[in-house]
Tab-separated table of C-alpha atoms in Angstrom:
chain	number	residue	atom	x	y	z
A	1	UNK	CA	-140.195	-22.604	93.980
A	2	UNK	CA	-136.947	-24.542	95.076
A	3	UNK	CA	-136.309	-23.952	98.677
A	4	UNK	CA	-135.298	-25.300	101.760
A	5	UNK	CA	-138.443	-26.870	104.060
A	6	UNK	CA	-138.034	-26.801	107.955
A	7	UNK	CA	-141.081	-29.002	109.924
A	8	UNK	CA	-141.727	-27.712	112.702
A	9	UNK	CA	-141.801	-24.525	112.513
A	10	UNK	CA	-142.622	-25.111	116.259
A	11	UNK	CA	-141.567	-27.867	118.425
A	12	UNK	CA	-142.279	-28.276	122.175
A	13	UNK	CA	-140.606	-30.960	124.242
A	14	UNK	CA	-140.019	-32.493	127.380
A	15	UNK	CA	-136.500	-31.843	129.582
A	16	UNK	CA	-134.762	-35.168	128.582
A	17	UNK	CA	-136.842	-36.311	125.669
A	18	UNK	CA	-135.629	-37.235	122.549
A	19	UNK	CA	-136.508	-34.688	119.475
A	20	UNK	CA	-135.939	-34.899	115.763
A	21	UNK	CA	-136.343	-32.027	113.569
A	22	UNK	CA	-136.340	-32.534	110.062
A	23	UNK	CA	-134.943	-29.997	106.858
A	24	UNK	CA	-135.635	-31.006	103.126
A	25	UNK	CA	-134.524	-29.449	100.202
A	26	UNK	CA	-135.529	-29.025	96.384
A	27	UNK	CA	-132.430	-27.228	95.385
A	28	UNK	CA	-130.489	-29.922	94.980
A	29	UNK	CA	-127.893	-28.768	97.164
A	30	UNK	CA	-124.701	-31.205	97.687
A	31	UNK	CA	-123.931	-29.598	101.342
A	32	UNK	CA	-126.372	-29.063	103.833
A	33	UNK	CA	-126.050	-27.298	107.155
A	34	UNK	CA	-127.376	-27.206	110.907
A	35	UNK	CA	-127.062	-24.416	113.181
A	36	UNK	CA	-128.362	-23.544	116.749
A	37	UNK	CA	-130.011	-19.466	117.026
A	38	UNK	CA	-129.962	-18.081	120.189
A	39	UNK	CA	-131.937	-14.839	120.985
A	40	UNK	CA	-129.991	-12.113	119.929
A	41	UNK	CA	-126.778	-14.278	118.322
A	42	UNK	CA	-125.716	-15.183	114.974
A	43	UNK	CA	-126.594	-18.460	114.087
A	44	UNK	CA	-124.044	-20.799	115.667
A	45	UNK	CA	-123.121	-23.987	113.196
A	46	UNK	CA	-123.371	-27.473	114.772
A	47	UNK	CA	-122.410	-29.284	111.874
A	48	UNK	CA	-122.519	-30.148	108.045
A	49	UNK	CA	-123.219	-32.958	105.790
A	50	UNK	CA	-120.793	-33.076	101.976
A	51	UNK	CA	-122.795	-35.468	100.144
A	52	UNK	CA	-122.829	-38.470	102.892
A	53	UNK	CA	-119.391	-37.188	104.419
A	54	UNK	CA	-120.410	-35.913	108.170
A	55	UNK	CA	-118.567	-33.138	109.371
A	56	UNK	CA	-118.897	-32.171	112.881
A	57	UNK	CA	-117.680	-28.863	114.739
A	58	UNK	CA	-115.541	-29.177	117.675
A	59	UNK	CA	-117.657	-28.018	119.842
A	60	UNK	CA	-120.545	-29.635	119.296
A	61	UNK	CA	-122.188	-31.654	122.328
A	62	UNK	CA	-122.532	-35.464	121.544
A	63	UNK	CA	-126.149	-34.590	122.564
A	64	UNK	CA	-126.694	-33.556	119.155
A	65	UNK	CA	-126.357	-35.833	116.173
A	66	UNK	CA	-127.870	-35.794	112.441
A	67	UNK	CA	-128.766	-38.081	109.769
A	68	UNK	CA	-128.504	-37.255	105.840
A	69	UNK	CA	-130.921	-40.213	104.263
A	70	UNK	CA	-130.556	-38.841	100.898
A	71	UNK	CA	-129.303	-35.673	98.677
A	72	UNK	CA	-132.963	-33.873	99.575
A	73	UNK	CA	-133.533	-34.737	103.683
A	74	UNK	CA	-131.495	-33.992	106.699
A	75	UNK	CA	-132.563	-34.636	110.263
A	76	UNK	CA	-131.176	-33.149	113.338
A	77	UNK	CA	-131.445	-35.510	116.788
A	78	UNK	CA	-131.390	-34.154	120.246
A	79	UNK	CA	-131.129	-37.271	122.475
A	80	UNK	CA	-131.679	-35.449	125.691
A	81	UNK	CA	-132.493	-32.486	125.488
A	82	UNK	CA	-131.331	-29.843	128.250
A	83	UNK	CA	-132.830	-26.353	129.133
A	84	UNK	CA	-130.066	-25.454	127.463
A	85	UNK	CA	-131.153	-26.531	124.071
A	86	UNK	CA	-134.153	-24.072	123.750
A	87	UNK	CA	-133.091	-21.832	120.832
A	88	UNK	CA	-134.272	-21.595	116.798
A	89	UNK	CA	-132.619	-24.130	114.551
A	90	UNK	CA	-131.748	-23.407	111.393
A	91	UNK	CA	-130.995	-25.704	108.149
A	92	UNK	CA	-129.377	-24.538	105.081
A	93	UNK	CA	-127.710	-25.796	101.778
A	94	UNK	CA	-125.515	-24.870	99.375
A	95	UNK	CA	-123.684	-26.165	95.947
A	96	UNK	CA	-119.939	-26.574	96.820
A	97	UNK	CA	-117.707	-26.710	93.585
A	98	UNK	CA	-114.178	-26.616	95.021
A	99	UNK	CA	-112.737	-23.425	94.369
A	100	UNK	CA	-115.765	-21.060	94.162
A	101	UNK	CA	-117.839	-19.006	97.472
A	102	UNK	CA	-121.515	-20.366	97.104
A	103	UNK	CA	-123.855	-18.734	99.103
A	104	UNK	CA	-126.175	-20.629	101.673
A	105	UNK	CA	-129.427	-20.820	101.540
A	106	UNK	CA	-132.000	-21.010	104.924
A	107	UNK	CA	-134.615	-22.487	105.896
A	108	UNK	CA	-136.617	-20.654	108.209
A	109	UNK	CA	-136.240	-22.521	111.372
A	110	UNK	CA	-137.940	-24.639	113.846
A	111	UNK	CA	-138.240	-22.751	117.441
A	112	UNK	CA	-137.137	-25.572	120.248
A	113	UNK	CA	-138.947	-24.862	123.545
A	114	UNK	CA	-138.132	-27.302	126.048
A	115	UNK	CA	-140.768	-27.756	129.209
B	1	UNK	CA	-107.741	-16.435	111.817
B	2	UNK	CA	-110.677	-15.308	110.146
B	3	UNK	CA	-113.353	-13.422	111.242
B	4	UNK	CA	-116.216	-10.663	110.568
B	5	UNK	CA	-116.593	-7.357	112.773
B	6	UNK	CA	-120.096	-5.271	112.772
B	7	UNK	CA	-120.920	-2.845	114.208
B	8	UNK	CA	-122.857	-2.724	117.350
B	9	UNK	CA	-126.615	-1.929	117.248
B	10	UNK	CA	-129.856	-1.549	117.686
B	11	UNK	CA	-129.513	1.403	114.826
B	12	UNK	CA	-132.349	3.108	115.351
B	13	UNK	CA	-134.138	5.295	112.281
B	14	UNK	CA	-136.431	6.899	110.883
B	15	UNK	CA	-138.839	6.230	107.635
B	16	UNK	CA	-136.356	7.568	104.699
B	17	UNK	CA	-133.344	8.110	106.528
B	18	UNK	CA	-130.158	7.199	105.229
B	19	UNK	CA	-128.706	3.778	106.710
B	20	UNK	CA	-125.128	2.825	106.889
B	21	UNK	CA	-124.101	-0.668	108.888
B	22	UNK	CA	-120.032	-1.201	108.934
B	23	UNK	CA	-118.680	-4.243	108.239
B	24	UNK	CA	-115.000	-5.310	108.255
B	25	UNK	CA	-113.315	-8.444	108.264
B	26	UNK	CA	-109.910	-10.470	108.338
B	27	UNK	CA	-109.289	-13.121	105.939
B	28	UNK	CA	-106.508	-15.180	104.133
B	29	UNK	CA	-107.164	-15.709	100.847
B	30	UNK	CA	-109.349	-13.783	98.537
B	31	UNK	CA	-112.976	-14.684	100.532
B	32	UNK	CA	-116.306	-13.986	99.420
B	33	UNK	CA	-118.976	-11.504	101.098
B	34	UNK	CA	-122.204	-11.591	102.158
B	35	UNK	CA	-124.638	-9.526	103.977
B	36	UNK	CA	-128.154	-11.747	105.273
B	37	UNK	CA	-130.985	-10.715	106.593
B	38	UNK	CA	-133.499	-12.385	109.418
B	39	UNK	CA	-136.969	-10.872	109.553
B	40	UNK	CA	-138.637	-11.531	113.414
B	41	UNK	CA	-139.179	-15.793	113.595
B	42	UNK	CA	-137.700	-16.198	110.228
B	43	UNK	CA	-134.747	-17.774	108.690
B	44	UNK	CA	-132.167	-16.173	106.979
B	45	UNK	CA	-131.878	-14.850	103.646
B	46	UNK	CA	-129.441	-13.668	101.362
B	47	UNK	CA	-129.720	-10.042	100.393
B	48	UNK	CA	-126.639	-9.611	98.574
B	49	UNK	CA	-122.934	-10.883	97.929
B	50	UNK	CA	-119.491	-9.885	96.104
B	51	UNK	CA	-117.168	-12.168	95.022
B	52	UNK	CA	-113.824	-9.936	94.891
B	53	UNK	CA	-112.776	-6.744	95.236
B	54	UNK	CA	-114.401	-3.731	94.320
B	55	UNK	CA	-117.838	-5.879	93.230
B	56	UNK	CA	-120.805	-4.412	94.465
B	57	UNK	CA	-123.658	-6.161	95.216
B	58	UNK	CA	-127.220	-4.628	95.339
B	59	UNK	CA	-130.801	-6.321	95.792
B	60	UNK	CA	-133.910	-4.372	97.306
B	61	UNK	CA	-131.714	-0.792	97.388
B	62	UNK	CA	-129.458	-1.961	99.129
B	63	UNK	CA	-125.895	-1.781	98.560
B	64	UNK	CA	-122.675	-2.603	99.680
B	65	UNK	CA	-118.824	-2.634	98.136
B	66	UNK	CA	-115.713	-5.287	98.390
B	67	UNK	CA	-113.289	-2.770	99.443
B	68	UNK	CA	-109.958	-4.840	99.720
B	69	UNK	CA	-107.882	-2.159	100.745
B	70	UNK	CA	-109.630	-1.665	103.810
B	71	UNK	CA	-111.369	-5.071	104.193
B	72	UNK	CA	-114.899	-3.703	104.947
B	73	UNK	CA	-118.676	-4.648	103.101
B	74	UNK	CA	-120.467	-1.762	104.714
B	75	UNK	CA	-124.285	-2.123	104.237
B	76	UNK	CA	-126.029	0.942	102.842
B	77	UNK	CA	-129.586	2.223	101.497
B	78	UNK	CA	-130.603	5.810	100.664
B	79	UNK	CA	-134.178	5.493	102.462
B	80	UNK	CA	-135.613	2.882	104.542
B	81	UNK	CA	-138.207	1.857	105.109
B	82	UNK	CA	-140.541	0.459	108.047
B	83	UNK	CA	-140.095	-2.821	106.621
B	84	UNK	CA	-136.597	-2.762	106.655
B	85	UNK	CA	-136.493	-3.169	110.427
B	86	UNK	CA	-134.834	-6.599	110.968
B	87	UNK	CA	-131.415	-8.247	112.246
B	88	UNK	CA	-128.587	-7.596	109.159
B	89	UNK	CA	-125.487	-10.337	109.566
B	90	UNK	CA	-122.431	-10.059	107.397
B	91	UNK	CA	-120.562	-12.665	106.846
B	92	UNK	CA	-117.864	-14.560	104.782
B	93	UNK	CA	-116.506	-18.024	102.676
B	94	UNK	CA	-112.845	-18.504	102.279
B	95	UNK	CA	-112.135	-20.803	99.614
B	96	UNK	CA	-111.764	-24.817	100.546
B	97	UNK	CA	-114.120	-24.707	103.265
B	98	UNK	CA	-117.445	-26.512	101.819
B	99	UNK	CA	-118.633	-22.850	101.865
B	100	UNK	CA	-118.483	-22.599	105.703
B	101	UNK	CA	-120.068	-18.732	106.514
B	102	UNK	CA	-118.580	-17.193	109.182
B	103	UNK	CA	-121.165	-14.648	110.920
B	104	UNK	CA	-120.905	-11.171	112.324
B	105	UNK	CA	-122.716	-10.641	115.301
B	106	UNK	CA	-125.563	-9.232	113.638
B	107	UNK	CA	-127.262	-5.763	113.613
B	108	UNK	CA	-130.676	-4.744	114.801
B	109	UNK	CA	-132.418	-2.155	112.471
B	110	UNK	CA	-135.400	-0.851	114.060
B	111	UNK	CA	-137.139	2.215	111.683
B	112	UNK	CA	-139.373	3.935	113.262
B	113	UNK	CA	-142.252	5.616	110.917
Protein backbone atom coordinates (compact mmCIF):
# COMPACT_ATOMS: atom_id res chain seq x y z
CA UNK A 1 0.00 0.00 0.00
CA UNK A 2 1.40 3.61 -0.73
CA UNK A 3 1.94 5.40 2.47
CA UNK A 4 3.98 7.55 4.35
CA UNK A 5 6.92 5.59 6.62
CA UNK A 6 8.08 7.32 9.94
CA UNK A 7 11.46 5.39 11.64
CA UNK A 8 11.37 5.62 14.77
CA UNK A 9 8.42 5.16 15.88
CA UNK A 10 10.41 5.76 19.16
CA UNK A 11 13.42 7.78 19.66
CA UNK A 12 15.23 8.47 22.97
CA UNK A 13 18.00 11.02 23.24
CA UNK A 14 20.33 12.82 25.21
CA UNK A 15 19.68 16.80 26.40
CA UNK A 16 21.98 18.42 23.72
CA UNK A 17 22.50 15.58 21.31
CA UNK A 18 22.01 15.72 17.87
CA UNK A 19 18.84 13.57 16.44
CA UNK A 20 17.64 12.83 12.96
CA UNK A 21 14.37 11.39 12.29
CA UNK A 22 13.64 10.22 9.03
CA UNK A 23 9.92 10.15 6.84
CA UNK A 24 9.73 8.31 3.37
CA UNK A 25 7.06 8.16 1.12
CA UNK A 26 5.61 5.85 -1.76
CA UNK A 27 2.92 8.20 -2.80
CA UNK A 28 4.79 10.15 -4.77
CA UNK A 29 3.89 13.21 -3.13
CA UNK A 30 5.56 16.62 -4.54
CA UNK A 31 5.16 18.44 -0.93
CA UNK A 32 6.08 16.98 2.15
CA UNK A 33 5.52 18.25 5.66
CA UNK A 34 7.02 18.32 9.35
CA UNK A 35 5.17 19.11 12.35
CA UNK A 36 5.89 19.05 16.18
CA UNK A 37 2.64 17.19 18.50
CA UNK A 38 2.44 18.19 21.80
CA UNK A 39 0.20 16.29 24.34
CA UNK A 40 -3.09 17.45 23.95
CA UNK A 41 -2.39 20.11 20.78
CA UNK A 42 -2.95 20.03 17.20
CA UNK A 43 -0.06 19.24 15.37
CA UNK A 44 2.03 22.41 15.10
CA UNK A 45 3.88 22.74 11.42
CA UNK A 46 7.66 23.42 11.49
CA UNK A 47 8.10 23.49 7.97
CA UNK A 48 7.62 22.15 4.31
CA UNK A 49 9.57 21.01 1.42
CA UNK A 50 7.83 21.95 -2.64
CA UNK A 51 9.85 19.70 -4.62
CA UNK A 52 13.53 20.93 -3.40
CA UNK A 53 12.09 24.53 -2.53
CA UNK A 54 12.43 24.76 1.54
CA UNK A 55 9.89 26.60 3.17
CA UNK A 56 10.28 27.42 6.71
CA UNK A 57 7.61 28.85 9.30
CA UNK A 58 8.40 31.90 11.14
CA UNK A 59 8.57 30.57 14.09
CA UNK A 60 10.52 27.85 13.79
CA UNK A 61 13.77 27.59 16.10
CA UNK A 62 17.05 27.39 14.00
CA UNK A 63 17.43 24.29 16.26
CA UNK A 64 15.45 22.48 13.84
CA UNK A 65 16.44 22.00 10.24
CA UNK A 66 15.48 19.28 7.42
CA UNK A 67 16.87 17.76 4.44
CA UNK A 68 14.72 16.55 1.26
CA UNK A 69 17.44 14.05 -0.61
CA UNK A 70 14.96 13.08 -3.11
CA UNK A 71 11.02 13.14 -4.15
CA UNK A 72 10.53 9.86 -1.62
CA UNK A 73 12.84 10.85 1.79
CA UNK A 74 12.72 13.72 4.14
CA UNK A 75 14.76 14.03 7.30
CA UNK A 76 14.13 16.24 10.19
CA UNK A 77 17.52 17.44 12.34
CA UNK A 78 17.45 18.55 15.89
CA UNK A 79 20.99 19.89 16.52
CA UNK A 80 20.54 20.31 20.21
CA UNK A 81 17.96 19.17 21.44
CA UNK A 82 16.22 20.94 24.57
CA UNK A 83 13.68 19.49 27.15
CA UNK A 84 11.66 21.39 25.26
CA UNK A 85 11.74 19.31 22.18
CA UNK A 86 10.07 16.15 23.72
CA UNK A 87 6.79 15.89 21.76
CA UNK A 88 5.48 13.36 18.66
CA UNK A 89 6.65 14.38 15.23
CA UNK A 90 4.72 14.02 12.51
CA UNK A 91 5.54 13.83 8.55
CA UNK A 92 3.06 14.15 5.88
CA UNK A 93 2.70 14.68 2.02
CA UNK A 94 0.54 15.79 -0.33
CA UNK A 95 0.14 16.44 -4.35
CA UNK A 96 -0.05 20.27 -4.81
CA UNK A 97 -1.54 21.24 -8.32
CA UNK A 98 -1.94 25.02 -8.02
CA UNK A 99 -5.40 25.80 -7.74
CA UNK A 100 -6.94 22.66 -6.12
CA UNK A 101 -7.21 21.67 -1.83
CA UNK A 102 -5.26 18.26 -1.66
CA UNK A 103 -5.53 16.60 1.40
CA UNK A 104 -2.40 15.53 3.55
CA UNK A 105 -1.52 12.48 4.27
CA UNK A 106 0.39 11.28 7.88
CA UNK A 107 2.67 9.33 8.88
CA UNK A 108 2.24 8.08 12.19
CA UNK A 109 4.93 9.73 14.11
CA UNK A 110 8.09 9.23 15.91
CA UNK A 111 7.66 10.01 19.89
CA UNK A 112 10.93 12.30 20.91
CA UNK A 113 11.82 11.69 24.58
CA UNK A 114 14.71 13.58 25.57
CA UNK A 115 16.80 12.27 28.90
CA UNK B 1 -6.99 35.80 8.87
CA UNK B 2 -7.92 32.37 8.68
CA UNK B 3 -8.65 30.06 11.14
CA UNK B 4 -10.75 26.87 12.46
CA UNK B 5 -12.92 26.95 15.80
CA UNK B 6 -14.03 23.46 17.61
CA UNK B 7 -15.56 22.94 20.06
CA UNK B 8 -14.16 22.22 23.40
CA UNK B 9 -14.06 18.60 24.69
CA UNK B 10 -13.52 15.70 26.14
CA UNK B 11 -17.26 14.71 24.71
CA UNK B 12 -17.99 12.08 26.65
CA UNK B 13 -20.62 9.11 25.33
CA UNK B 14 -22.03 6.32 25.40
CA UNK B 15 -21.97 3.02 22.97
CA UNK B 16 -24.76 4.17 20.24
CA UNK B 17 -25.32 7.56 21.20
CA UNK B 18 -25.66 10.17 18.81
CA UNK B 19 -22.37 12.39 18.33
CA UNK B 20 -22.26 15.89 17.10
CA UNK B 21 -18.63 17.90 17.17
CA UNK B 22 -19.06 21.76 15.85
CA UNK B 23 -16.83 23.10 13.66
CA UNK B 24 -16.69 26.64 12.21
CA UNK B 25 -14.22 28.54 10.50
CA UNK B 26 -13.12 31.95 8.80
CA UNK B 27 -11.66 31.97 5.48
CA UNK B 28 -11.03 34.15 2.30
CA UNK B 29 -11.52 32.45 -0.59
CA UNK B 30 -13.56 29.41 -1.23
CA UNK B 31 -11.23 26.82 1.18
CA UNK B 32 -11.48 23.25 1.42
CA UNK B 33 -12.56 21.09 4.63
CA UNK B 34 -11.39 18.46 6.43
CA UNK B 35 -12.09 16.61 9.53
CA UNK B 36 -8.82 14.02 10.77
CA UNK B 37 -8.67 11.74 13.13
CA UNK B 38 -5.61 10.55 15.65
CA UNK B 39 -6.15 7.21 17.34
CA UNK B 40 -3.85 7.07 20.93
CA UNK B 41 0.22 7.07 19.55
CA UNK B 42 -0.89 7.32 16.03
CA UNK B 43 -0.65 9.69 13.23
CA UNK B 44 -3.29 11.34 11.64
CA UNK B 45 -5.69 10.31 9.17
CA UNK B 46 -8.10 11.66 6.96
CA UNK B 47 -11.68 10.69 7.62
CA UNK B 48 -13.39 12.88 5.34
CA UNK B 49 -13.30 16.24 3.22
CA UNK B 50 -15.62 18.70 1.05
CA UNK B 51 -14.44 20.73 -1.45
CA UNK B 52 -17.28 23.57 -1.63
CA UNK B 53 -20.32 24.33 -0.36
CA UNK B 54 -23.00 22.18 0.50
CA UNK B 55 -20.63 18.83 -0.34
CA UNK B 56 -20.87 16.34 2.16
CA UNK B 57 -18.37 14.13 2.93
CA UNK B 58 -18.91 10.69 4.65
CA UNK B 59 -16.39 7.69 5.38
CA UNK B 60 -16.94 5.12 8.36
CA UNK B 61 -20.68 6.82 9.23
CA UNK B 62 -19.54 9.65 9.65
CA UNK B 63 -20.71 12.75 8.22
CA UNK B 64 -20.32 16.23 7.96
CA UNK B 65 -21.70 19.28 5.51
CA UNK B 66 -19.90 22.54 3.80
CA UNK B 67 -22.39 24.91 5.04
CA UNK B 68 -21.18 28.32 3.52
CA UNK B 69 -23.75 30.33 4.89
CA UNK B 70 -22.76 29.72 8.26
CA UNK B 71 -19.12 28.59 7.73
CA UNK B 72 -19.30 25.42 9.93
CA UNK B 73 -18.21 21.36 9.01
CA UNK B 74 -19.88 19.95 12.07
CA UNK B 75 -18.84 16.26 12.59
CA UNK B 76 -21.71 13.83 13.07
CA UNK B 77 -22.52 9.92 13.41
CA UNK B 78 -25.84 8.31 14.39
CA UNK B 79 -24.13 5.64 16.85
CA UNK B 80 -20.71 5.29 18.03
CA UNK B 81 -18.99 3.18 18.86
CA UNK B 82 -16.18 2.18 21.53
CA UNK B 83 -13.77 2.44 18.86
CA UNK B 84 -14.62 5.70 17.92
CA UNK B 85 -12.99 7.15 21.03
CA UNK B 86 -10.05 9.24 19.67
CA UNK B 87 -8.90 13.05 19.17
CA UNK B 88 -11.19 14.54 15.93
CA UNK B 89 -9.26 17.85 14.33
CA UNK B 90 -10.95 19.92 11.68
CA UNK B 91 -9.19 21.74 9.64
CA UNK B 92 -8.78 23.73 6.32
CA UNK B 93 -6.65 24.62 2.73
CA UNK B 94 -7.18 27.94 1.16
CA UNK B 95 -6.15 27.92 -2.28
CA UNK B 96 -2.26 29.00 -3.17
CA UNK B 97 -0.90 27.74 -0.08
CA UNK B 98 1.02 24.33 -1.12
CA UNK B 99 -2.03 22.86 0.71
CA UNK B 100 -0.99 24.31 4.12
CA UNK B 101 -3.88 22.71 6.80
CA UNK B 102 -4.72 24.87 9.32
CA UNK B 103 -5.86 22.80 12.58
CA UNK B 104 -8.61 23.17 15.11
CA UNK B 105 -7.67 22.46 18.43
CA UNK B 106 -8.87 19.08 18.34
CA UNK B 107 -11.65 17.13 20.18
CA UNK B 108 -11.40 14.26 22.58
CA UNK B 109 -14.15 11.56 22.06
CA UNK B 110 -14.12 9.20 24.81
CA UNK B 111 -17.32 6.43 24.44
CA UNK B 112 -17.85 4.72 27.13
CA UNK B 113 -19.52 1.04 26.56
Amino acid sequence: DAMVIQNPRYQVTQFGKPVTLSCSQTLNHNVMYWYQQKSSQAPKLLFHYYDKDFNNEADTPDNFQSRRPNTSFCFLDIRSPGLGDAAMYLCATSNFRGNSNQPQHFGDGTRLSIL
Amino acid sequence: GNSVTQMEGPVTLSEEAFLTINCTYTATGYPSLFWYVQYPGEGLQLLLKATKADDKGSNKGFEATYRKETTSFHLEKGSVQVSDSAVYFCALIYGGATNKLIFGTGTLLAVQP
